[in-house]
Short mmCIF file of C-alpha atoms in Angstrom, two decimals:
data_model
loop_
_atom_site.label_atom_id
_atom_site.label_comp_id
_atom_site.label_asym_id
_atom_site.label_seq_id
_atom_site.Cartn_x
_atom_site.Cartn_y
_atom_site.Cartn_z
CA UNK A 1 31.27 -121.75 -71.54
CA UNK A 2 31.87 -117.99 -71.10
CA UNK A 3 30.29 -117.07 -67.97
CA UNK A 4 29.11 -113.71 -67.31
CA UNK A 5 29.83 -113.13 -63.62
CA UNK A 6 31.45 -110.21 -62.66
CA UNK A 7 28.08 -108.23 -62.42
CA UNK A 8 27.10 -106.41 -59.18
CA UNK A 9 24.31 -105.09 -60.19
CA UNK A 10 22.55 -107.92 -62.03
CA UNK A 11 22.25 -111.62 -60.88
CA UNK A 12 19.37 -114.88 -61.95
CA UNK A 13 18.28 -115.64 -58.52
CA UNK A 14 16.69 -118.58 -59.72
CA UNK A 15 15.47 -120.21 -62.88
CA UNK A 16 12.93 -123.42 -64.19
CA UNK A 17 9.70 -123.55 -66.28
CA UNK A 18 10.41 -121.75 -68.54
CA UNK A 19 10.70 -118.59 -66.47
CA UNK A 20 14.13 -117.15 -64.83
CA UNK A 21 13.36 -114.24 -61.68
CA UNK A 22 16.30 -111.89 -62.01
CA UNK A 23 17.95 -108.83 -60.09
CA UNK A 24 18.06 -105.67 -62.26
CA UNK A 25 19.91 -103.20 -59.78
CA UNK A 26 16.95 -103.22 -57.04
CA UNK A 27 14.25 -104.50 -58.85
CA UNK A 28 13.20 -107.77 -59.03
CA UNK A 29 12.07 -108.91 -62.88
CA UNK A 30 10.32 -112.18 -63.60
CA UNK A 31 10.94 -113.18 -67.44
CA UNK A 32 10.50 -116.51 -69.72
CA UNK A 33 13.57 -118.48 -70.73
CA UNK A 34 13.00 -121.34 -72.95
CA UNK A 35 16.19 -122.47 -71.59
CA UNK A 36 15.48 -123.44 -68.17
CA UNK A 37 13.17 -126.34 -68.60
CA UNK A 38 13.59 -128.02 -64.97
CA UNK A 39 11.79 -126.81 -62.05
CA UNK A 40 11.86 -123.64 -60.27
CA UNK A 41 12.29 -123.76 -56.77
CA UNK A 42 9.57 -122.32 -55.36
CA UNK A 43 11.20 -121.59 -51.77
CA UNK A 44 13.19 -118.71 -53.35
CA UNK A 45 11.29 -115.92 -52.21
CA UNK A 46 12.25 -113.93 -55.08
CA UNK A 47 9.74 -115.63 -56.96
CA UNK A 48 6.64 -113.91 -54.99
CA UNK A 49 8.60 -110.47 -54.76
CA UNK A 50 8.91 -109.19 -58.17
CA UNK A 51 8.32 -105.73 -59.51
CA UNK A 52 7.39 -107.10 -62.95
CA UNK A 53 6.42 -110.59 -64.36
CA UNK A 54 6.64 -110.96 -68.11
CA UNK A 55 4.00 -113.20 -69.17
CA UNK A 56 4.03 -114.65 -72.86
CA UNK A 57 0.44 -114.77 -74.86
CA UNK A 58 -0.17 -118.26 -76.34
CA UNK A 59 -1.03 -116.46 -79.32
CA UNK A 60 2.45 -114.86 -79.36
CA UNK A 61 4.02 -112.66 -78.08
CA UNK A 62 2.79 -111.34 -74.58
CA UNK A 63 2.60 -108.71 -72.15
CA UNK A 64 4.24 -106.67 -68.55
CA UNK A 65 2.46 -106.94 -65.22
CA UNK A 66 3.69 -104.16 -63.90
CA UNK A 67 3.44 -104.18 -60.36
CA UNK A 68 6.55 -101.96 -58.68
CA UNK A 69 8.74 -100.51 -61.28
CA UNK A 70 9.51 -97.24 -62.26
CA UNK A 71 9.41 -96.36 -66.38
CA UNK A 72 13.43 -96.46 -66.35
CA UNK A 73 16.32 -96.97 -64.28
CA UNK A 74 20.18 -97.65 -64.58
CA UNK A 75 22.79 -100.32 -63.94
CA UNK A 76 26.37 -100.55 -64.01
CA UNK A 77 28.82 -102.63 -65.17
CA UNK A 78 32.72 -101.98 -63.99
CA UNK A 79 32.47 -98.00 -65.83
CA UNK A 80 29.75 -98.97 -67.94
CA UNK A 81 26.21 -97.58 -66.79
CA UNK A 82 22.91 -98.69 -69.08
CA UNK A 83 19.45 -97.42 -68.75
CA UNK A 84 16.80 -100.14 -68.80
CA UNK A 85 13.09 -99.90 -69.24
CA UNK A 86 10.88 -102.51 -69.79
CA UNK A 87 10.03 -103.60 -73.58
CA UNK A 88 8.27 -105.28 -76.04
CA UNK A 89 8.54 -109.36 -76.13
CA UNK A 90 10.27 -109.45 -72.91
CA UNK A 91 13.55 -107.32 -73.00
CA UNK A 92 14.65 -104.67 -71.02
CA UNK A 93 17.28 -102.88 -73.60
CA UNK A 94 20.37 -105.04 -72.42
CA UNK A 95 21.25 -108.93 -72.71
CA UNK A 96 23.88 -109.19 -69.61
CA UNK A 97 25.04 -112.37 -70.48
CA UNK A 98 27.30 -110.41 -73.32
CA UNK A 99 29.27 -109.06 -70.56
CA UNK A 100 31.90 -111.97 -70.94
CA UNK A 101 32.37 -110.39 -74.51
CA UNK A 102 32.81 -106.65 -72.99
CA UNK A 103 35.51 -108.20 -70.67
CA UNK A 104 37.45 -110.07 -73.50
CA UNK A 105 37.06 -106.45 -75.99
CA UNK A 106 38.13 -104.27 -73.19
CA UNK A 107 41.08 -106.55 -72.82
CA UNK A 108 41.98 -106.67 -76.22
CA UNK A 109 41.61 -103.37 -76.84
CA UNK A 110 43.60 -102.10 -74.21
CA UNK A 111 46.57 -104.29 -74.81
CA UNK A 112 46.31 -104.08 -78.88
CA UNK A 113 49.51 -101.48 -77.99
CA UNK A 114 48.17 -99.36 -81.27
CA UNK A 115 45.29 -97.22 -82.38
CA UNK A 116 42.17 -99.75 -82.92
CA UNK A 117 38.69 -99.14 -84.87
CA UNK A 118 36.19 -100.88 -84.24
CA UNK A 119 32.76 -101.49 -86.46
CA UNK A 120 29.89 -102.25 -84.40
CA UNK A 121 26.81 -104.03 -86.41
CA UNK A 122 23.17 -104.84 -85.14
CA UNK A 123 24.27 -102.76 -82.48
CA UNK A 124 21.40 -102.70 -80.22
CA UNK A 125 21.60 -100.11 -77.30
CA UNK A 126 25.52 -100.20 -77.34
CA UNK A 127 27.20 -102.84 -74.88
CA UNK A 128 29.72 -103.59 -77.47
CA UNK A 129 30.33 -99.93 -78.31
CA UNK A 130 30.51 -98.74 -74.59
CA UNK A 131 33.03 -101.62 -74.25
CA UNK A 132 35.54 -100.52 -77.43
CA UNK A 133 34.54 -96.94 -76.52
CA UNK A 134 35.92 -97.19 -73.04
CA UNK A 135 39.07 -98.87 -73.55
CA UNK A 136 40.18 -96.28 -75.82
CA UNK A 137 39.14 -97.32 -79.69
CA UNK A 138 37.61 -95.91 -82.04
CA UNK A 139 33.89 -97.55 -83.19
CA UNK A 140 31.04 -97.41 -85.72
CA UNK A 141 28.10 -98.32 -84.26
CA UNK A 142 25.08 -99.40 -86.90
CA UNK A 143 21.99 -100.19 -86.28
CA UNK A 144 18.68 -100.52 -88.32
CA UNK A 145 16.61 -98.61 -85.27
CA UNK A 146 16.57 -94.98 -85.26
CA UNK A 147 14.91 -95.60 -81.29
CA UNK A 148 17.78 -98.13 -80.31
CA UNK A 149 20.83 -95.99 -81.92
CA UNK A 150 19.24 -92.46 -79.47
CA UNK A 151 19.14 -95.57 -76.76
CA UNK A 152 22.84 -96.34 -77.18
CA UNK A 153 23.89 -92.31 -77.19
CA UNK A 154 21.87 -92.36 -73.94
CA UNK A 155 23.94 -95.19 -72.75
CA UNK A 156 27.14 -93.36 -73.98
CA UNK A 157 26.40 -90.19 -72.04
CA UNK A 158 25.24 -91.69 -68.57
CA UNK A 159 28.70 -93.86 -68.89
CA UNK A 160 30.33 -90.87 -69.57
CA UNK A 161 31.52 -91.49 -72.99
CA UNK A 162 29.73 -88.97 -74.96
CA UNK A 163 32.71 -87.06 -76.16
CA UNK A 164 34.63 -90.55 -77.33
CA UNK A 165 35.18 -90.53 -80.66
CA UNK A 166 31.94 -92.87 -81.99
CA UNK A 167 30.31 -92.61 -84.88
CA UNK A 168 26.39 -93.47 -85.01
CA UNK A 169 25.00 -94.95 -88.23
CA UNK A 170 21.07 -95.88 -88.78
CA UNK A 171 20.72 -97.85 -91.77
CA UNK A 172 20.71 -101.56 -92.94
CA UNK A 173 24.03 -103.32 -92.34
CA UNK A 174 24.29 -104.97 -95.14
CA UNK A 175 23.76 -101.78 -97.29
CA UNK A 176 26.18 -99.48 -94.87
CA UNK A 177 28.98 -102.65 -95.27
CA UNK A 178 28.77 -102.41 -99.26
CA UNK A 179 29.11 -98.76 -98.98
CA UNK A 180 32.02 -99.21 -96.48
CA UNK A 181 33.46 -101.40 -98.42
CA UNK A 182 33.16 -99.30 -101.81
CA UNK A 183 34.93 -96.39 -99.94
CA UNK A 184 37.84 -98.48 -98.91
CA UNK A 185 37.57 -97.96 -95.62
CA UNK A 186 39.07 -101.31 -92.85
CA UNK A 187 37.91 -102.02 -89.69
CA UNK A 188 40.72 -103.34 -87.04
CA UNK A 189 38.03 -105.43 -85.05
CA UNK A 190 34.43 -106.86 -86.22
CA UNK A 191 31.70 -107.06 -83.74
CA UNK A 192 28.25 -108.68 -84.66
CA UNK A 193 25.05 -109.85 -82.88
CA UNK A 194 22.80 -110.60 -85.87
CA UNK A 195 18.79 -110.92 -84.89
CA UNK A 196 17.94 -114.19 -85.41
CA UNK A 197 14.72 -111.89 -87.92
CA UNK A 198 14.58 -108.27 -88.72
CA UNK A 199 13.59 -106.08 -91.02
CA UNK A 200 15.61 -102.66 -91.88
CA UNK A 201 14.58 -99.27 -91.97
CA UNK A 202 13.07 -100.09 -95.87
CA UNK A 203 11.47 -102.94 -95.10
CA UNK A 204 14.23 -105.33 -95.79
CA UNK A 205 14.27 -108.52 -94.41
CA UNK A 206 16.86 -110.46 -92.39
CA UNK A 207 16.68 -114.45 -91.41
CA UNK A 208 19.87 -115.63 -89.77
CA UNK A 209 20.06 -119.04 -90.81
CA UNK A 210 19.27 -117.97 -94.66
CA UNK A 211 21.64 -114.51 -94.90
CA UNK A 212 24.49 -114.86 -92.23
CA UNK A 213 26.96 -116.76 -93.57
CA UNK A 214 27.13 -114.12 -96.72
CA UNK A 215 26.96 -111.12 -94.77
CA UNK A 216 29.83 -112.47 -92.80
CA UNK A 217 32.12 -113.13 -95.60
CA UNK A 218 31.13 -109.79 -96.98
CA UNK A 219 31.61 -108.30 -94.09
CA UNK A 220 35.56 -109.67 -93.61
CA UNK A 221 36.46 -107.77 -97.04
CA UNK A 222 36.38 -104.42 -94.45
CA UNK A 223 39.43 -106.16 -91.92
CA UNK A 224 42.31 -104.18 -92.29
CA UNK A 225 46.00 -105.91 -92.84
CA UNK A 226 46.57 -107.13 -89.22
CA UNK A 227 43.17 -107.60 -87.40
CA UNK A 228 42.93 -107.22 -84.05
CA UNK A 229 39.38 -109.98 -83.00
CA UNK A 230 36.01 -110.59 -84.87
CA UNK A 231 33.37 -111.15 -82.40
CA UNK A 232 29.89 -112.78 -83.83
CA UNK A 233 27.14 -113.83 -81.16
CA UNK A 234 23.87 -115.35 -81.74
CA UNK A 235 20.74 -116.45 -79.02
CA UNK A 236 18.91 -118.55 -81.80
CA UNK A 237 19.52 -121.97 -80.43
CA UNK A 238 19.81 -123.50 -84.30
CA UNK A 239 23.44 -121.67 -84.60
CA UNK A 240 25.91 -123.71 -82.27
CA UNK A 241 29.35 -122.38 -80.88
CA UNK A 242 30.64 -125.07 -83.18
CA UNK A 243 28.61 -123.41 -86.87
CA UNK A 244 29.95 -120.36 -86.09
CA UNK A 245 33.69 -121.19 -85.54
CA UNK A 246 33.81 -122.78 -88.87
CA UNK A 247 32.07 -119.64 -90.58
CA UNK A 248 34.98 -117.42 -89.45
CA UNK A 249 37.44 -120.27 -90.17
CA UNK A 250 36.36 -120.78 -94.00
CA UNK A 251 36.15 -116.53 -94.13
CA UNK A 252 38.60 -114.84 -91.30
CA UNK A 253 41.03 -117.36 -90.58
CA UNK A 254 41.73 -117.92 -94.40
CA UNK A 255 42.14 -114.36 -95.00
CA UNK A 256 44.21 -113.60 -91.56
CA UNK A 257 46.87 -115.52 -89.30
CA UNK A 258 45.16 -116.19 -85.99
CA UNK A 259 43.00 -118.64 -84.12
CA UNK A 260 38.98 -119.19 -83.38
CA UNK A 261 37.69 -119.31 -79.69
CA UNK A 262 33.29 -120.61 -79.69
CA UNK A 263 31.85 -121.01 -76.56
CA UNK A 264 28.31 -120.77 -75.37
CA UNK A 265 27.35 -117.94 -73.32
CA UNK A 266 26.02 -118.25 -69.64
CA UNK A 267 24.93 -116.53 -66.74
CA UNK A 268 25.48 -117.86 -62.89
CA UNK A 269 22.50 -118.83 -61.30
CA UNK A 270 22.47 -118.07 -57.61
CA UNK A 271 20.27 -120.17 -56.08
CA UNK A 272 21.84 -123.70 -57.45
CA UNK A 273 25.65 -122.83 -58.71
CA UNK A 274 24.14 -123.94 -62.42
CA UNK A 275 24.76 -121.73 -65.39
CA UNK A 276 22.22 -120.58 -67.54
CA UNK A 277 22.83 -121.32 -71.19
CA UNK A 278 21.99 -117.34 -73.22
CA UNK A 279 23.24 -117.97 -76.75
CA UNK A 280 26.76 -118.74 -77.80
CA UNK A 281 29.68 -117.02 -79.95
CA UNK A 282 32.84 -117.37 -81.80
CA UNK A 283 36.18 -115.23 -81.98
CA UNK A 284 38.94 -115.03 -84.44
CA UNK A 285 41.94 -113.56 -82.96
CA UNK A 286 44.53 -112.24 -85.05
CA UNK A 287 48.54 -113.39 -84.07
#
């Protein structure tokens, strides 16, 4: 497992059914998790202090109790500083588990001893980006949300990145891959955290069990000669570390000499030493 834990400013306190209390900077967020199916332990006092408790509608969905929070704040990680507000279904603009994938692009980046561009799909609010961005590469960042793209600039500028050269793209990623890909343009380094359902900006519609595994072999026809890593993540729990090696080895690793890394993704849990299971990826590195 790739554990996420060098955060200072974030930390799961605790976690069990079906709910995971976590540290957001100094606020105190209660959220579900459909991970954490044992019980809670009801002696962390976390529990009874939270700012906000995110309870899900049996109907679907669900909504904030807002108790203590203010409409946004910031946290850091290492250089990195994100704003966070709370959302829709539960999120707060930034999955921290991903962090073990900032640490291994920063790495690679930096050490890649050569100029590196990066694409950035399903983009979000920009961890990836920030990551490439501040280890010195180049990125395209593209995302189907006009809101979450401004979101990601915001990000940019409070991490002091605004001036790095990064170019951000609304539109649908299939469509802006095709044109990429008609233009001739190559990518050094892949990055990808496909929704597990979307819809772009004109109403098309994305199911990642259905439309991955072609938009990933598209996708590879934008590598350039001697790729640097392609990165693809994924929280739906019916993609396993294990499916998504084997879709970069029968697309990347045919294409490219190098290797595939899969792990699931995790988060330390403070009040038991257990790890959290958020999702899972897969890496091909090139030789």
């Amino acid at each position: 497992m790739w554990i996420a834990n060098n955060w200072s400013d974030y930390a799961v306190l605790d976690c069990g059914g079906g709910e995971k209390v976590e540290k957001w900077g100094p606020h105190i967020l209660v959220r579900p998790d459909p991970q954490a199916i044992w019980p809670k332990i009801d002696s962390v006092n976390a529990w009874k202090r939270a700012n906000a408790i995110y309870h899900r509608s049996k109907s679907g969905g669900g909504q904030w109790e807002i108790r203590k929070l203010p409409a946004q704040w910031t946290i850091s990680y290492k250089e990195l500083t994100f704003n966070l507000k709370p959302m829709s279904f539960k999120h707060t603009g930034l999955f921290p588990e991903q962090a073990a994938n900032w640490d291994f692009i920063m790495d690679k980046v930096r050490t890649a001893g050569r100029p590196v561009n990066v694409l950035n799909l399903f983009a979000y609010t920009g961890g990836a980006t920030l990551a490439a961005a501040a280890a010195g590469a180049s990125v395209c960042h593209v995302d189907a949300s006009k809101g979450m793209t401004q979101w990601a600039r915001e990000n940019a500028a409070s991490s002091g990145l605004a001036d790095r050269p990064i170019r951000w793209i609304v539109d649908d990623c299939k469509k802006f891959v095709q044109r990429e890909i008609r233009r001739g343009r190559k990518y050094d380094a892949i990055i990808m955290d496909p929704p597990s359902y979307g819809r772009g900006p004109s109403g098309e519609t994305w199911k990642i069990e259905e439309d991955v595994a072609d938009f990933v072999k598209l996708t590879m026809e934008l590598l350039s000669d001697h790729p640097l890593f392609v990165l693809i993540s994924s929280y739906s729990t019916g993609l396993a570390p294990s499916v998504m090696a084997y879709l970069l080895g029968i697309t990347a690793r045919v294409q490219h000499d190098g290797y595939i890394e899969a792990q699931e993704l995790g988060l330390p849990v403070q009040s038991t030493g257990l790890v959290l299971p958020c999702g899972s990826s897969a890496r091909f590195i090139g030789r």
